[in-house]
Amino acid sequence: MTKKKGGSELFKYAVGTLCVLAAAVSAIFAKSSGAFEKNKVPEAENTADTTVEFLDVGQGDCTLVSSAGHYMLIDTGDRDSDDGVLNYLKESGIETLDCMLLTHPHADHIGEAADIAEQIEVKSIIMPLVPEELTPTSAVYEELLDTIEEKGIDFFQAEDDKLSLGSCEVFTYAPEEEYSSLNNYSVLVKIVHGENSFLITGDCEVQEEKEYLKRGIDLSADVLKAAHHGSDTSSSSEWLSAVLPQYTVISCGAGNKYGHPDDETYSRICKYSPKVYITAEDGGILFYSDGKGLSVKTGRKLTGE
Ligand SMILES: [Zn+2]
């Protein structure tokens, strides 16, 4: 009994001390600049029915679009031993992807596609039509084709089209000209949610950028996923001035062997885009959209934590 009483007194002391500490802490925050306002959450986050998340997948691309209970995955990052994207989808409670759009069949974009389609229901897959001489022979690509066939997944070749996902409109554009680089067959995706728009570019290089500029497509967007991991092959001034993004996301791995993002390209992007995020430094970049405004959260790592 004595012991119990002692414990309870200790508890009271601890609570009392915590209250004093809490009061001191809130006094400090109250005195400081006023920038810290409790419960001051941006409107879009409170009212968003749509999110667009650029996952931190190291050297690769992966974007998850969620709108009113519908999900679209654009690229899957490279295959890794952690199954980072697959596990993230599972942990997020996503049992069905309405669509998996693969911008082009390089491993850093389709790496986890087969594993995801094996374990999560994928209603449809969209990929670009590429010339035979550029068709990859990689294991990840072969496995993906096998999985599509085994699972009987609806498969579509990318074309200029308009789809709907929850409360979003999704515009896809496929190149019409012929190119020698597989990157230039990247499907261009524009997601429009009310007044907000996102442009996802795969690894599109300047030649493909020129084609879309020539075709007069409306490239303007609030958020741009910079093409080809911020490489010097992409993001020309003409392109950036047509998009004029408020935010740009560069998806690349820390210390990657390609030197992405390229310094000059990064500076050019900064000229046209007031805010630039790099997944290697900022972690995942999550945009909330309520159709009017955007708010953004950064820092989510796919593995660890
Ligand atoms: Zn790539």
CSV table of C-alpha atoms and ligand atoms in Angstrom, one decimal:
chain,number,residue,atom,x,y,z
A,1,MET,CA,0.0,0.0,0.0
A,2,THR,CA,2.8,2.4,1.0
A,3,LYS,CA,4.5,1.7,-2.2
A,4,LYS,CA,1.3,2.4,-4.2
A,5,LYS,CA,0.7,5.7,-2.4
A,6,GLY,CA,4.3,6.7,-3.1
A,7,GLY,CA,3.7,5.9,-6.8
A,8,SER,CA,0.6,8.0,-6.9
A,9,GLU,CA,2.4,11.0,-5.3
A,10,LEU,CA,5.2,10.6,-7.8
A,11,PHE,CA,2.6,10.6,-10.6
A,12,LYS,CA,1.1,13.8,-9.2
A,13,TYR,CA,4.5,15.4,-9.1
A,14,ALA,CA,5.3,14.4,-12.6
A,15,VAL,CA,2.0,15.7,-13.9
A,16,GLY,CA,2.5,19.0,-12.0
A,17,THR,CA,6.0,19.4,-13.4
A,18,LEU,CA,4.8,18.6,-16.9
A,19,CYS,CA,2.0,21.3,-16.6
A,20,VAL,CA,4.6,23.8,-15.5
A,21,LEU,CA,6.8,22.8,-18.4
A,22,ALA,CA,4.0,23.0,-20.8
A,23,ALA,CA,3.0,26.5,-19.6
A,24,ALA,CA,6.6,27.6,-20.0
A,25,VAL,CA,6.8,26.1,-23.5
A,26,SER,CA,3.6,27.8,-24.7
A,27,ALA,CA,4.8,31.1,-23.1
A,28,ILE,CA,8.0,30.8,-25.2
A,29,PHE,CA,6.0,30.2,-28.4
A,30,ALA,CA,3.5,32.9,-27.6
A,31,LYS,CA,6.4,35.4,-27.2
A,32,SER,CA,8.2,34.3,-30.4
A,33,SER,CA,7.5,36.0,-33.7
A,34,GLY,CA,3.9,34.7,-34.0
A,35,ALA,CA,4.8,32.5,-36.9
A,36,PHE,CA,3.9,29.5,-34.8
A,37,GLU,CA,0.1,29.5,-34.6
A,38,LYS,CA,-1.5,26.4,-33.2
A,39,ASN,CA,-4.2,24.8,-35.3
A,40,LYS,CA,-3.4,27.1,-38.2
A,41,VAL,CA,-3.6,24.5,-40.9
A,42,PRO,CA,-3.8,25.6,-44.6
A,43,GLU,CA,-7.3,25.5,-45.9
A,44,ALA,CA,-6.5,23.1,-48.8
A,45,GLU,CA,-5.3,20.4,-46.3
A,46,ASN,CA,-8.5,20.6,-44.3
A,47,THR,CA,-10.8,20.4,-47.3
A,48,ALA,CA,-8.8,18.5,-49.8
A,49,ASP,CA,-10.4,15.5,-51.5
A,50,THR,CA,-7.4,15.1,-53.8
A,51,THR,CA,-3.7,14.6,-53.1
A,52,VAL,CA,-0.7,14.3,-55.5
A,53,GLU,CA,2.3,12.8,-53.8
A,54,PHE,CA,5.8,12.6,-55.3
A,55,LEU,CA,7.2,9.7,-53.4
A,56,ASP,CA,10.8,9.6,-52.3
A,57,VAL,CA,12.0,6.6,-54.3
A,58,GLY,CA,15.7,7.4,-54.6
A,59,GLN,CA,16.9,7.6,-58.3
A,60,GLY,CA,13.6,7.2,-60.1
A,61,ASP,CA,10.0,8.6,-60.4
A,62,CYS,CA,6.8,7.7,-58.6
A,63,THR,CA,3.7,9.8,-58.2
A,64,LEU,CA,0.6,8.7,-56.4
A,65,VAL,CA,-2.7,10.6,-57.2
A,66,SER,CA,-5.6,10.1,-54.8
A,67,SER,CA,-9.0,11.6,-55.5
A,68,ALA,CA,-12.3,10.9,-53.8
A,69,GLY,CA,-11.3,7.3,-53.0
A,70,HIS,CA,-9.8,6.6,-56.4
A,71,TYR,CA,-6.1,6.0,-57.0
A,72,MET,CA,-3.7,6.3,-59.9
A,73,LEU,CA,0.0,5.5,-59.8
A,74,ILE,CA,2.3,7.2,-62.3
A,75,ASP,CA,5.5,5.2,-62.5
A,76,THR,CA,6.8,3.0,-59.7
A,77,GLY,CA,10.4,3.9,-59.0
A,78,ASP,CA,13.1,1.2,-59.5
A,79,ARG,CA,12.9,-2.2,-58.0
A,80,ASP,CA,14.5,-2.4,-54.6
A,81,SER,CA,14.8,-5.0,-51.9
A,82,ASP,CA,12.4,-3.1,-49.6
A,83,ASP,CA,9.4,-3.1,-52.1
A,84,GLY,CA,9.2,0.5,-50.9
A,85,VAL,CA,6.3,1.6,-53.1
A,86,LEU,CA,4.3,-1.6,-52.8
A,87,ASN,CA,4.5,-1.5,-49.0
A,88,TYR,CA,3.6,2.1,-48.9
A,89,LEU,CA,0.5,1.4,-50.9
A,90,LYS,CA,-0.4,-1.4,-48.6
A,91,GLU,CA,0.2,0.6,-45.5
A,92,SER,CA,-1.9,3.4,-46.9
A,93,GLY,CA,-4.8,0.9,-47.2
A,94,ILE,CA,-4.9,1.1,-51.0
A,95,GLU,CA,-6.4,-2.2,-52.3
A,96,THR,CA,-7.2,-1.1,-55.8
A,97,LEU,CA,-5.4,1.2,-58.3
A,98,ASP,CA,-7.8,2.5,-60.9
A,99,CYS,CA,-4.9,3.0,-63.2
A,100,MET,CA,-1.1,2.4,-63.3
A,101,LEU,CA,0.4,4.7,-65.9
A,102,LEU,CA,4.0,4.0,-66.8
A,103,THR,CA,5.5,7.0,-68.6
A,104,HIS,CA,8.1,4.9,-70.4
A,105,PRO,CA,9.6,1.4,-69.8
A,106,HIS,CA,13.0,2.3,-68.2
A,107,ALA,CA,13.7,0.4,-64.9
A,108,ASP,CA,13.7,3.5,-62.7
A,109,HIS,CA,10.0,4.1,-63.8
A,110,ILE,CA,8.6,0.6,-64.0
A,111,GLY,CA,10.8,-1.3,-61.5
A,112,GLU,CA,8.1,-2.2,-59.0
A,113,ALA,CA,5.2,-2.4,-61.5
A,114,ALA,CA,5.1,-6.2,-61.8
A,115,ASP,CA,5.3,-6.7,-58.0
A,116,ILE,CA,2.6,-4.1,-57.4
A,117,ALA,CA,0.3,-5.7,-60.0
A,118,GLU,CA,0.9,-9.1,-58.5
A,119,GLN,CA,-0.3,-8.0,-55.0
A,120,ILE,CA,-2.7,-5.1,-55.5
A,121,GLU,CA,-5.7,-5.0,-57.9
A,122,VAL,CA,-4.7,-2.9,-60.9
A,123,LYS,CA,-7.7,-2.1,-63.1
A,124,SER,CA,-5.8,-0.8,-66.0
A,125,ILE,CA,-2.2,-0.1,-67.2
A,126,ILE,CA,-1.3,2.6,-69.7
A,127,MET,CA,2.1,2.6,-71.4
A,128,PRO,CA,3.5,4.3,-74.5
A,129,LEU,CA,3.9,2.6,-77.9
A,130,VAL,CA,7.7,2.5,-78.6
A,131,PRO,CA,9.5,1.3,-81.7
A,132,GLU,CA,10.8,-2.2,-81.7
A,133,GLU,CA,14.5,-1.2,-81.6
A,134,LEU,CA,13.9,0.7,-78.4
A,135,THR,CA,11.8,-1.9,-76.7
A,136,PRO,CA,13.6,-3.0,-73.5
A,137,THR,CA,14.7,-6.6,-72.8
A,138,SER,CA,15.2,-6.0,-69.1
A,139,ALA,CA,13.9,-8.5,-66.6
A,140,VAL,CA,11.5,-5.9,-65.0
A,141,TYR,CA,9.9,-5.2,-68.3
A,142,GLU,CA,9.5,-8.9,-69.3
A,143,GLU,CA,8.0,-9.7,-65.8
A,144,LEU,CA,5.6,-6.8,-66.2
A,145,LEU,CA,4.3,-8.1,-69.5
A,146,ASP,CA,4.0,-11.6,-68.1
A,147,THR,CA,2.0,-10.2,-65.1
A,148,ILE,CA,-0.3,-8.1,-67.3
A,149,GLU,CA,-1.1,-11.3,-69.3
A,150,GLU,CA,-1.4,-13.6,-66.2
A,151,LYS,CA,-3.7,-11.2,-64.4
A,152,GLY,CA,-5.7,-10.2,-67.4
A,153,ILE,CA,-5.2,-6.5,-66.7
A,154,ASP,CA,-6.7,-4.1,-69.2
A,155,PHE,CA,-3.8,-2.7,-71.1
A,156,PHE,CA,-3.9,0.5,-73.2
A,157,GLN,CA,-1.3,2.2,-75.4
A,158,ALA,CA,-1.0,5.8,-74.5
A,159,GLU,CA,-2.6,8.4,-76.7
A,160,ASP,CA,-4.0,11.9,-76.5
A,161,ASP,CA,-6.9,11.3,-74.2
A,162,LYS,CA,-9.0,12.6,-71.3
A,163,LEU,CA,-9.8,10.3,-68.4
A,164,SER,CA,-11.4,10.9,-65.0
A,165,LEU,CA,-10.2,10.0,-61.6
A,166,GLY,CA,-12.4,10.9,-58.7
A,167,SER,CA,-12.9,14.6,-59.0
A,168,CYS,CA,-9.9,15.1,-61.3
A,169,GLU,CA,-9.6,15.2,-65.0
A,170,VAL,CA,-6.5,13.5,-66.3
A,171,PHE,CA,-5.2,14.4,-69.7
A,172,THR,CA,-2.6,12.2,-71.4
A,173,TYR,CA,-0.5,13.1,-74.4
A,174,ALA,CA,1.7,10.7,-76.4
A,175,PRO,CA,4.4,11.8,-78.9
A,176,GLU,CA,3.6,11.5,-82.6
A,177,GLU,CA,7.1,12.0,-84.0
A,178,GLU,CA,9.9,9.5,-84.1
A,179,TYR,CA,12.8,9.6,-81.7
A,180,SER,CA,16.1,7.8,-81.1
A,181,SER,CA,15.8,8.0,-77.3
A,182,LEU,CA,13.3,6.0,-75.3
A,183,ASN,CA,13.0,9.0,-72.9
A,184,ASN,CA,11.3,11.0,-75.7
A,185,TYR,CA,8.5,8.5,-75.8
A,186,SER,CA,7.5,9.5,-72.2
A,187,VAL,CA,3.7,10.0,-71.8
A,188,LEU,CA,2.9,13.5,-70.7
A,189,VAL,CA,0.2,13.6,-68.0
A,190,LYS,CA,-1.7,16.7,-66.9
A,191,ILE,CA,-4.0,16.4,-63.8
A,192,VAL,CA,-6.6,19.1,-63.3
A,193,HIS,CA,-8.5,19.4,-60.1
A,194,GLY,CA,-10.6,22.5,-60.1
A,195,GLU,CA,-8.3,25.5,-60.4
A,196,ASN,CA,-5.2,23.4,-59.6
A,197,SER,CA,-3.1,21.5,-62.1
A,198,PHE,CA,-0.1,19.2,-62.1
A,199,LEU,CA,2.2,18.3,-65.1
A,200,ILE,CA,4.0,15.0,-64.9
A,201,THR,CA,6.7,14.6,-67.6
A,202,GLY,CA,8.5,11.2,-67.2
A,203,ASP,CA,12.0,11.6,-68.7
A,204,CYS,CA,10.8,13.8,-71.7
A,205,GLU,CA,13.8,15.5,-73.3
A,206,VAL,CA,14.0,18.8,-75.2
A,207,GLN,CA,13.0,17.2,-78.6
A,208,GLU,CA,9.7,15.9,-77.1
A,209,GLU,CA,9.2,19.2,-75.3
A,210,LYS,CA,9.5,21.0,-78.7
A,211,GLU,CA,6.9,18.7,-80.2
A,212,TYR,CA,4.3,19.5,-77.5
A,213,LEU,CA,5.1,23.2,-77.7
A,214,LYS,CA,4.6,23.0,-81.5
A,215,ARG,CA,1.3,21.1,-81.1
A,216,GLY,CA,0.0,24.0,-78.9
A,217,ILE,CA,-1.0,21.9,-75.9
A,218,ASP,CA,-1.9,23.8,-72.8
A,219,LEU,CA,1.1,23.1,-70.7
A,220,SER,CA,0.5,25.6,-67.9
A,221,ALA,CA,0.5,24.0,-64.5
A,222,ASP,CA,0.7,25.0,-60.8
A,223,VAL,CA,3.0,22.0,-60.1
A,224,LEU,CA,5.6,20.6,-62.5
A,225,LYS,CA,7.5,17.3,-62.1
A,226,ALA,CA,10.7,18.3,-63.8
A,227,ALA,CA,11.6,15.9,-66.6
A,228,HIS,CA,14.4,13.4,-66.4
A,229,HIS,CA,15.4,14.0,-62.8
A,230,GLY,CA,16.6,17.5,-63.5
A,231,SER,CA,19.0,16.4,-66.2
A,232,ASP,CA,20.5,18.8,-68.7
A,233,THR,CA,18.7,16.9,-71.5
A,234,SER,CA,15.4,18.6,-70.4
A,235,SER,CA,13.6,21.6,-69.0
A,236,SER,CA,14.3,24.2,-71.7
A,237,SER,CA,13.5,27.8,-71.1
A,238,GLU,CA,10.7,27.6,-73.8
A,239,TRP,CA,9.2,24.7,-71.9
A,240,LEU,CA,9.4,26.3,-68.5
A,241,SER,CA,8.0,29.5,-69.7
A,242,ALA,CA,5.0,27.6,-71.1
A,243,VAL,CA,4.4,25.8,-67.9
A,244,LEU,CA,5.2,28.6,-65.4
A,245,PRO,CA,4.9,26.4,-62.4
A,246,GLN,CA,4.4,27.8,-58.9
A,247,TYR,CA,6.1,24.6,-57.6
A,248,THR,CA,8.5,22.2,-59.2
A,249,VAL,CA,9.5,18.8,-58.0
A,250,ILE,CA,12.8,17.2,-59.0
A,251,SER,CA,12.8,13.4,-58.3
A,252,CYS,CA,16.3,12.0,-57.8
A,253,GLY,CA,18.4,10.0,-55.5
A,254,ALA,CA,20.9,11.4,-53.0
A,255,GLY,CA,24.5,11.3,-54.4
A,256,ASN,CA,23.2,9.6,-57.7
A,257,LYS,CA,25.9,8.7,-60.2
A,258,TYR,CA,24.4,10.9,-63.0
A,259,GLY,CA,24.9,14.2,-61.1
A,260,HIS,CA,21.1,14.9,-61.2
A,261,PRO,CA,20.0,17.5,-60.9
A,262,ASP,CA,22.3,19.3,-63.3
A,263,ASP,CA,23.4,22.7,-61.8
A,264,GLU,CA,22.5,24.8,-64.8
A,265,THR,CA,19.2,23.1,-65.3
A,266,TYR,CA,18.4,23.6,-61.6
A,267,SER,CA,19.2,27.3,-61.9
A,268,ARG,CA,17.0,27.6,-65.0
A,269,ILE,CA,14.1,25.9,-63.3
A,270,CYS,CA,14.5,28.3,-60.3
A,271,LYS,CA,14.1,31.3,-62.7
A,272,TYR,CA,10.6,30.2,-63.7
A,273,SER,CA,9.4,28.4,-60.6
A,274,PRO,CA,9.4,30.3,-57.2
A,275,LYS,CA,9.6,27.0,-55.2
A,276,VAL,CA,11.7,24.0,-56.2
A,277,TYR,CA,11.7,20.7,-54.2
A,278,ILE,CA,14.3,17.9,-54.6
A,279,THR,CA,13.2,14.5,-53.2
A,280,ALA,CA,16.8,13.6,-52.4
A,281,GLU,CA,16.8,16.5,-49.9
A,282,ASP,CA,13.2,17.1,-49.0
A,283,GLY,CA,11.9,13.5,-49.0
A,284,GLY,CA,8.4,12.9,-50.4
A,285,ILE,CA,6.5,16.0,-51.6
A,286,LEU,CA,2.7,15.8,-50.8
A,287,PHE,CA,0.3,18.3,-52.3
A,288,TYR,CA,-3.2,18.7,-50.9
A,289,SER,CA,-5.8,20.2,-53.3
A,290,ASP,CA,-9.3,21.4,-52.5
A,291,GLY,CA,-9.8,22.5,-56.1
A,292,LYS,CA,-9.0,26.1,-55.2
A,293,GLY,CA,-5.8,26.2,-53.2
A,294,LEU,CA,-2.8,23.9,-52.6
A,295,SER,CA,-0.9,23.1,-49.5
A,296,VAL,CA,2.2,21.0,-49.3
A,297,LYS,CA,4.0,18.8,-46.8
A,298,THR,CA,7.4,17.4,-47.3
A,299,GLY,CA,9.8,14.9,-45.6
A,300,ARG,CA,8.1,11.5,-45.8
A,301,LYS,CA,10.7,8.7,-46.3
A,302,LEU,CA,9.5,5.5,-47.8
A,303,THR,CA,11.6,3.3,-45.7
A,304,GLY,CA,12.6,3.6,-42.0
A,305,GLU,CA,10.8,5.8,-39.5
B,1,ZN,ZN,14.2,8.2,-65.3
